[in-house]
CSV table of C-alpha atoms and ligand atoms in Angstrom, one decimal:
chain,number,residue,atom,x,y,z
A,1,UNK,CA,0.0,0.0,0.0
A,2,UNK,CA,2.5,2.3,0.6
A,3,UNK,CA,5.0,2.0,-2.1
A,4,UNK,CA,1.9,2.2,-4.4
A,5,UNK,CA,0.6,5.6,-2.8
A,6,UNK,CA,3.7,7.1,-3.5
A,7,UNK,CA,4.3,5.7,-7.2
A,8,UNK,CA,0.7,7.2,-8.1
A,9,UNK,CA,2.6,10.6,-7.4
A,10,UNK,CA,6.3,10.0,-8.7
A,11,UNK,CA,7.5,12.8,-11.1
A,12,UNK,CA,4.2,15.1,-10.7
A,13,UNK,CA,6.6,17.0,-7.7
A,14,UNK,CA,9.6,17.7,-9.6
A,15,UNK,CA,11.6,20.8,-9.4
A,16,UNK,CA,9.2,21.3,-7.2
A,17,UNK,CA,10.2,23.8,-4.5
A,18,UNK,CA,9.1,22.5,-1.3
A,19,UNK,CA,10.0,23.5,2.4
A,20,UNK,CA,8.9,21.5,5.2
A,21,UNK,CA,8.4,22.1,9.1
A,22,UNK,CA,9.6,19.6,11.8
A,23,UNK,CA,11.0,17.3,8.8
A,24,UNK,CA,13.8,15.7,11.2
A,25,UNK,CA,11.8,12.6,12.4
A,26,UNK,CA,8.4,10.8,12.2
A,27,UNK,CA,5.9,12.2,9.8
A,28,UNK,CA,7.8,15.0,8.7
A,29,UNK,CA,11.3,12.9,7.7
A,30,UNK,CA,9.0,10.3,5.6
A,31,UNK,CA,7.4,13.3,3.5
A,32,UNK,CA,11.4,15.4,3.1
A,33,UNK,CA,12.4,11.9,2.0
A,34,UNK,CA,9.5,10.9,-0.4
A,35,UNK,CA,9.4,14.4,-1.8
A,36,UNK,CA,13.3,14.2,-2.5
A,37,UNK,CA,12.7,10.8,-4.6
A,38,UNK,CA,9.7,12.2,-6.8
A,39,UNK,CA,12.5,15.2,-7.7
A,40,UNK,CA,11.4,18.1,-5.5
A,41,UNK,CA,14.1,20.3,-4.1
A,42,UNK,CA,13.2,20.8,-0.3
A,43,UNK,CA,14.3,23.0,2.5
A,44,UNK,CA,13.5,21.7,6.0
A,45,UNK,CA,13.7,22.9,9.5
A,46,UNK,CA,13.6,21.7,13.1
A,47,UNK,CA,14.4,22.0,16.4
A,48,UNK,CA,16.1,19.4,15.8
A,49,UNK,CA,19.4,20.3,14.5
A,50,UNK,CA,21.9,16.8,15.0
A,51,UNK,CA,18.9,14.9,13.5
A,52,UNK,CA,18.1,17.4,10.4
A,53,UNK,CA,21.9,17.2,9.5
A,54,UNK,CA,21.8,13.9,9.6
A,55,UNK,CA,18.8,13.5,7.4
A,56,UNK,CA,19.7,16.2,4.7
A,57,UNK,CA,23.5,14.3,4.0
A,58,UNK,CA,21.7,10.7,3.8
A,59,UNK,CA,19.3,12.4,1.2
A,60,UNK,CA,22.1,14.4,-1.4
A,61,UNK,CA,21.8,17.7,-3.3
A,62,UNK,CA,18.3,18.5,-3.3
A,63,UNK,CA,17.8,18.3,0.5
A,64,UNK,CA,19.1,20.8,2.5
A,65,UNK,CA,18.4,21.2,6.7
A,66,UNK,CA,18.0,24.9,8.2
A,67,UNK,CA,17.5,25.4,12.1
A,68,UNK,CA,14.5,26.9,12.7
A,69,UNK,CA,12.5,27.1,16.2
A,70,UNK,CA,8.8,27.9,15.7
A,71,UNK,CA,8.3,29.4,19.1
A,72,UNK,CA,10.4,32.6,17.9
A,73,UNK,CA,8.7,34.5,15.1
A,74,UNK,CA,12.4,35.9,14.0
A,75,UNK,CA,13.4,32.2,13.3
A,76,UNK,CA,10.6,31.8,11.0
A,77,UNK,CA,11.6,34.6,8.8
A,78,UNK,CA,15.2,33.9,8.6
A,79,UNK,CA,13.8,30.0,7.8
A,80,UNK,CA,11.8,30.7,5.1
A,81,UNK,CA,14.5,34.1,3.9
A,82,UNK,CA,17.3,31.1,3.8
A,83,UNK,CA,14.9,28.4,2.2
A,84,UNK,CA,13.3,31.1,-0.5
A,85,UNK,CA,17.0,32.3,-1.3
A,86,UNK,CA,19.0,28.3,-1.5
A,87,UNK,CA,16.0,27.4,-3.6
A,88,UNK,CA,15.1,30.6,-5.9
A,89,UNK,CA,11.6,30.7,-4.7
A,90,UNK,CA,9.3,28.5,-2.7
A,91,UNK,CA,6.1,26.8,-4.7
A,92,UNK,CA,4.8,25.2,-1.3
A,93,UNK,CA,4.6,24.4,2.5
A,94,UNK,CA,3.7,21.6,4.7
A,95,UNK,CA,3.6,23.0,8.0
A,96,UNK,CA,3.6,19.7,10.0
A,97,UNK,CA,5.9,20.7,13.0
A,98,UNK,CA,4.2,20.8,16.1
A,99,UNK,CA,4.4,20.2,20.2
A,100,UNK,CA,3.2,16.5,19.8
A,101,UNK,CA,3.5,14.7,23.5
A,102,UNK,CA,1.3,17.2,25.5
A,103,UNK,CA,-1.0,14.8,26.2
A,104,UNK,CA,-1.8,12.8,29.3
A,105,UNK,CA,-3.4,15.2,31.5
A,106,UNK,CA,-7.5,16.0,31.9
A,107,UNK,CA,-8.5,19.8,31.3
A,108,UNK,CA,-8.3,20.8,34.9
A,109,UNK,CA,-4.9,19.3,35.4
A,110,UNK,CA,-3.2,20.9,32.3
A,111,UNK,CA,-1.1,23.7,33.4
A,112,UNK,CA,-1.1,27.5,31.6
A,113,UNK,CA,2.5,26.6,30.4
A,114,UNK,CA,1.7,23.8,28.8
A,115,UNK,CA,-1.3,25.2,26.9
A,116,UNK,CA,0.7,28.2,26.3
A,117,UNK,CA,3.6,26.4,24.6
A,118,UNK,CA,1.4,24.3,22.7
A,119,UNK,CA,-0.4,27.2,21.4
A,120,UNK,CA,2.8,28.8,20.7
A,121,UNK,CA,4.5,26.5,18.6
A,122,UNK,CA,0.9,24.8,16.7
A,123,UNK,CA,-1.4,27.5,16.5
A,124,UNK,CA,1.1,31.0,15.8
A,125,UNK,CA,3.9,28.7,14.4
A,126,UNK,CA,1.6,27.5,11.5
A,127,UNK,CA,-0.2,31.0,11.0
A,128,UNK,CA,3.7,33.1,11.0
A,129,UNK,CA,4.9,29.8,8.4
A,130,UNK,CA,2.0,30.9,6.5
A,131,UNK,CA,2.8,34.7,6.1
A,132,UNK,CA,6.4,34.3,5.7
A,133,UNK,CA,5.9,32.4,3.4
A,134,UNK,CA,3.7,33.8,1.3
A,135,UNK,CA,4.9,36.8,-0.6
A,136,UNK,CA,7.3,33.7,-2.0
A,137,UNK,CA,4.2,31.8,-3.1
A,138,UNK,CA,2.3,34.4,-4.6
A,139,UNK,CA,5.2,34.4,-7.1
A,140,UNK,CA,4.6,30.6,-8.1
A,141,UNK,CA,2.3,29.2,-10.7
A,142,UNK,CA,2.1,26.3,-8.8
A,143,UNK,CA,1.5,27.2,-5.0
A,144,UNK,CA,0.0,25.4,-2.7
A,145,UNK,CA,0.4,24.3,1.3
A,146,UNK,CA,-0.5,21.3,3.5
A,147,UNK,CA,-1.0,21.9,7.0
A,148,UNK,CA,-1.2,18.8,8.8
A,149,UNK,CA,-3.8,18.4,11.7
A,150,UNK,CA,-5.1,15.3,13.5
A,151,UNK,CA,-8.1,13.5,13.9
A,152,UNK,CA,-8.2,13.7,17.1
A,153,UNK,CA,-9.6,17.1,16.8
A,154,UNK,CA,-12.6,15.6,14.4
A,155,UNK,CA,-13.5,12.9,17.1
A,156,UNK,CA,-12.9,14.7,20.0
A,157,UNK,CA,-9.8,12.6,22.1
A,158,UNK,CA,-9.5,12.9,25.8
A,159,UNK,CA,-6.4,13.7,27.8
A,160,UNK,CA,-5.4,15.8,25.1
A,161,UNK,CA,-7.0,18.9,25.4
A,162,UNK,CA,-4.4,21.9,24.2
A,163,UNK,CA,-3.0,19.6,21.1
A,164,UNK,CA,-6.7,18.8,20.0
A,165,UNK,CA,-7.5,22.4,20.3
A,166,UNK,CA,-4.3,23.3,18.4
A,167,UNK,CA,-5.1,21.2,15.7
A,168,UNK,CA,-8.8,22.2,15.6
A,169,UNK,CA,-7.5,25.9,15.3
A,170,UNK,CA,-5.5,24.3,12.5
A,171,UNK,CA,-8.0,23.2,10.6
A,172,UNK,CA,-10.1,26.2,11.1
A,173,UNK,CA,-7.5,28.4,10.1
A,174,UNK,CA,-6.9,26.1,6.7
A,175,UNK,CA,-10.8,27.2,5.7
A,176,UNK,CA,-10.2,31.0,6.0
A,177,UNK,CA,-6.4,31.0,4.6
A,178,UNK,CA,-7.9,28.8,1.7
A,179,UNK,CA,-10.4,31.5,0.7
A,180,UNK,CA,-8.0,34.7,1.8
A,181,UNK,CA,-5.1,32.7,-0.6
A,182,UNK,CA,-7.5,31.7,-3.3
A,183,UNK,CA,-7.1,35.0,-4.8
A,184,UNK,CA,-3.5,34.5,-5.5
A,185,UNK,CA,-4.3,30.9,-7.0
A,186,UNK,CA,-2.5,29.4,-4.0
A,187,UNK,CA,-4.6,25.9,-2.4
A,188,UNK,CA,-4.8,25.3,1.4
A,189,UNK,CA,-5.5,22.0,2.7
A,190,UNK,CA,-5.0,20.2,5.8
A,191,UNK,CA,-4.5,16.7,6.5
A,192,UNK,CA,-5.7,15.1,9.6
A,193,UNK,CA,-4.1,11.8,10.7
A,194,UNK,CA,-5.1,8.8,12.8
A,195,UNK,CA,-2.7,7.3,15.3
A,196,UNK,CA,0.5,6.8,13.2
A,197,UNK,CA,3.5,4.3,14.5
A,198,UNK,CA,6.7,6.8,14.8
A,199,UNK,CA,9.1,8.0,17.4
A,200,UNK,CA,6.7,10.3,18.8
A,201,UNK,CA,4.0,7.8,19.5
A,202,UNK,CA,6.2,4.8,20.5
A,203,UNK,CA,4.9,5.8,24.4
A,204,UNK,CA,1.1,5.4,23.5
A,205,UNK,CA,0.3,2.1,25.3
A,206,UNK,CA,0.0,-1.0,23.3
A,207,UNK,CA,-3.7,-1.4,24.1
A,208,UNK,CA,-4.8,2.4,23.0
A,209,UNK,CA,-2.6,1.1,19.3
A,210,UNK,CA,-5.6,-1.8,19.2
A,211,UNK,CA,-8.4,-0.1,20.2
A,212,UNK,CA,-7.7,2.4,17.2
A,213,UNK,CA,-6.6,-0.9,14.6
A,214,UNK,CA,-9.9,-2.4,15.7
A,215,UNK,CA,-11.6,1.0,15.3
A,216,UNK,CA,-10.7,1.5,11.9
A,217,UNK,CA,-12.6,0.2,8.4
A,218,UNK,CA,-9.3,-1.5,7.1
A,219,UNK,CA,-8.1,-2.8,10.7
A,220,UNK,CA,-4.2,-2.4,10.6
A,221,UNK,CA,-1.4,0.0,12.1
A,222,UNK,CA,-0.9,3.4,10.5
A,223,UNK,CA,2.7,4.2,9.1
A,224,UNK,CA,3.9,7.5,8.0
A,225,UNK,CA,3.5,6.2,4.1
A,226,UNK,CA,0.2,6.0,4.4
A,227,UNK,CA,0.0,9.9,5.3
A,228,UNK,CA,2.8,10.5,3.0
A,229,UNK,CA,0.9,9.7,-0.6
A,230,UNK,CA,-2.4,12.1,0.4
A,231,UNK,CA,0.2,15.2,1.2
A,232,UNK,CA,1.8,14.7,-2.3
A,233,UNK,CA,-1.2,14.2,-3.8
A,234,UNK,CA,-2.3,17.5,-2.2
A,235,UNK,CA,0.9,19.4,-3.1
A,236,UNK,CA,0.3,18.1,-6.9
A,237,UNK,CA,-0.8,19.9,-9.9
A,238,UNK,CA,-4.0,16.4,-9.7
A,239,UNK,CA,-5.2,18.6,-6.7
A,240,UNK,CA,-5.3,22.6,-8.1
A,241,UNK,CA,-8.7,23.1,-7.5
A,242,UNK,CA,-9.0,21.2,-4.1
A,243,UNK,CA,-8.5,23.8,-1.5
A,244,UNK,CA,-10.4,24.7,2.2
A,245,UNK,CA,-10.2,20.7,2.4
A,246,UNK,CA,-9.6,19.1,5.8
A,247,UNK,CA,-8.7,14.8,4.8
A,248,UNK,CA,-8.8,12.4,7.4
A,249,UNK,CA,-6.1,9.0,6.8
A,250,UNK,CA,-6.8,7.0,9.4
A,251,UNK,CA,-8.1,4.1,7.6
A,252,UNK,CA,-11.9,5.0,8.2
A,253,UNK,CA,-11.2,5.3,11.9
A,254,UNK,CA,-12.9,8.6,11.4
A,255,UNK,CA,-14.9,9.7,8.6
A,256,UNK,CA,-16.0,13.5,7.5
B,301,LIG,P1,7.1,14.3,16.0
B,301,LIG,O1,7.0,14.9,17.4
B,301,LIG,O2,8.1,13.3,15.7
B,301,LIG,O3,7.2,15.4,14.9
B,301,LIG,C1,7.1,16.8,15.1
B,301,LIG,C2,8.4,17.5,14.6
B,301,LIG,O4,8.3,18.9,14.9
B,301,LIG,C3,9.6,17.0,15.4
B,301,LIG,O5,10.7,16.7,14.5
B,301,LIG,C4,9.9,18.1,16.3
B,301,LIG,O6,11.3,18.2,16.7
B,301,LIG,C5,9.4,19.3,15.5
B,301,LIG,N1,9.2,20.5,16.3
B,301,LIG,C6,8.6,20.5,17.5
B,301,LIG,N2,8.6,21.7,18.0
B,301,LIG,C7,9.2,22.5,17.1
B,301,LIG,C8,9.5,23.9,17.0
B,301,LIG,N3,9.2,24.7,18.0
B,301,LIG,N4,10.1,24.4,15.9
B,301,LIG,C9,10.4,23.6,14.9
B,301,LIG,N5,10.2,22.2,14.9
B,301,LIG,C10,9.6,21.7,16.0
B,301,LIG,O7,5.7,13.7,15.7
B,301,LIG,P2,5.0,13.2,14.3
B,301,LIG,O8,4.1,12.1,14.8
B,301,LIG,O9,5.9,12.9,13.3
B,301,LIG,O10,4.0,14.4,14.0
B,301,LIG,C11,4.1,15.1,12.8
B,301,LIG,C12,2.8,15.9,12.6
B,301,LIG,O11,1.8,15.0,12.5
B,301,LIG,C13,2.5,16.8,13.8
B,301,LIG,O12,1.8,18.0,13.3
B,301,LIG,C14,1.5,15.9,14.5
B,301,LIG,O13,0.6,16.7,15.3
B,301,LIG,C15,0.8,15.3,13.4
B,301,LIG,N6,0.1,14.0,13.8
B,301,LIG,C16,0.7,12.9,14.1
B,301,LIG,C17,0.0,11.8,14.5
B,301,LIG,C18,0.7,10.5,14.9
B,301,LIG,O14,0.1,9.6,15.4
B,301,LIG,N7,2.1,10.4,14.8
B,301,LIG,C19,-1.4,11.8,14.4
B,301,LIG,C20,-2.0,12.9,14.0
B,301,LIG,C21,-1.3,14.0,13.7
């Protein structure tokens, strides 16, 4: 399944001129590294710095790793400056960085830093990517951006109150950039994942991994290729008029 996801997109991305958040690990390394095979150039940045390096050499010429914290505003300009300028231009954005491992807690146990720092990094982060980015897009023929929510803010998860919000701000906030954008022919769509198996969710207890296998319509465990092909799809010239568009992959754990 996922080999063939990705092959339905190979060569519609090339020379495409990609930069992607939080690309160091998990979701965000698998879409850097299936982006760099269909021949897209790509800038990514990430807290984390050892890891990015690391990924960019194993990946060659058309990968290139740029620090970048999303808390700090004057980090994102200097990202997307540095990404706009090794690139000659930028013709899209996945914003998937994000405070992932928040959750845990109920509402009334969830301190002010937490939500604050979630809020900070998912909410303003994405928004700042956005405008920074954009005076780069509006010069493309070809622009587009993928934010990349969750599902959990579709069906409501417990315990995970500020990330759910986050992501249900993210989603909201794909509708109204779609139409603001839409006048300079640039798409906006978010994707919202299920329960995926990476780094980030390898503390999930094995029973919560079930109940969402059992939960879903084609009963398996989620990898990062499965949300890989639908963000290249997205990101593809297939997808131009698809836009304000909020797609769940979660193997019909959730449905819209
Ligand atoms: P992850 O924690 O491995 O990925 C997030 C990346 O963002 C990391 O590389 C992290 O270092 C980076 N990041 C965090 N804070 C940052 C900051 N301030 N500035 C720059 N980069 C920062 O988790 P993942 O599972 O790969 O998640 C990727 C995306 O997918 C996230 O938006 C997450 O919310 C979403 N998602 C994941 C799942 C899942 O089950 N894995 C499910 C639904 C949605």
């Amino acid at each position: 399944m996922e080999l063939q996801s990705t092959r339905q997109a190979s060569g519609a991305l090339a020379s495409r001129r990609v930069i992607v958040t939080g690309g160091a690990r998990g979701l965000g390394a698998d879409f850097v590294e299936k982006l760099a095979a269909d021949g897209a150039q790509v800038v990514f940045g990430d807290v984390l710095h050892d890891e990015g390096r690391r990924l960019a050499e194993r990946l060659g010429a058309n990968v290139h790793f740029v620090a970048l914290d999303l808390a700090d505003a004057a980090s994102i300009d200097v990202f997307v400056q540095a990404a706009a300028q090794r690139m000659g231009g930028v013709d899209a954005l996945v914003n998937n960085a994000a405070i992932t491992n928040s959750g845990g807690r109920l509402a009334d146990e969830l301190s002010l830093e937490t939500w604050d720092a979630v809020m900070n990094v998912n909410v303003r982060g994405t928004w700042r990517m956005c405008v920074a980015a954009l005076p780069h897009l509006r010069e493309s023929a070809c622009a587009s951006i993928v934010n990349i929510a969750s599902d959990t803010a579709i069906w409501g998860a417990p315990r995970l109150l500020a990330y759910v919000a986050s992501k249900g701000a993210v989603i909201a906030m794909t509708r109204s950039l779609a139409r603001e954008f839409g006048a300079h022919g640039i798409t906006v769509n978010a994707v919202a994942p299920g329960l995926t198996e990476v780094e980030a969710t390898a503390y999930v207890p094995a029973e919560r991994h079930a109940h969402y296998r059992q939960g879903r319509a084609i009963s398996r465990s989620q990898v990062a290729g499965d949300v890989t092909g639908p963000v290249l799809f997205l990101l593809s010239d297939a997808a131009r008029f698809v836009t304000g568009q909020v797609l769940p992959v979660n193997g019909g754990f959730v449905m819209n």
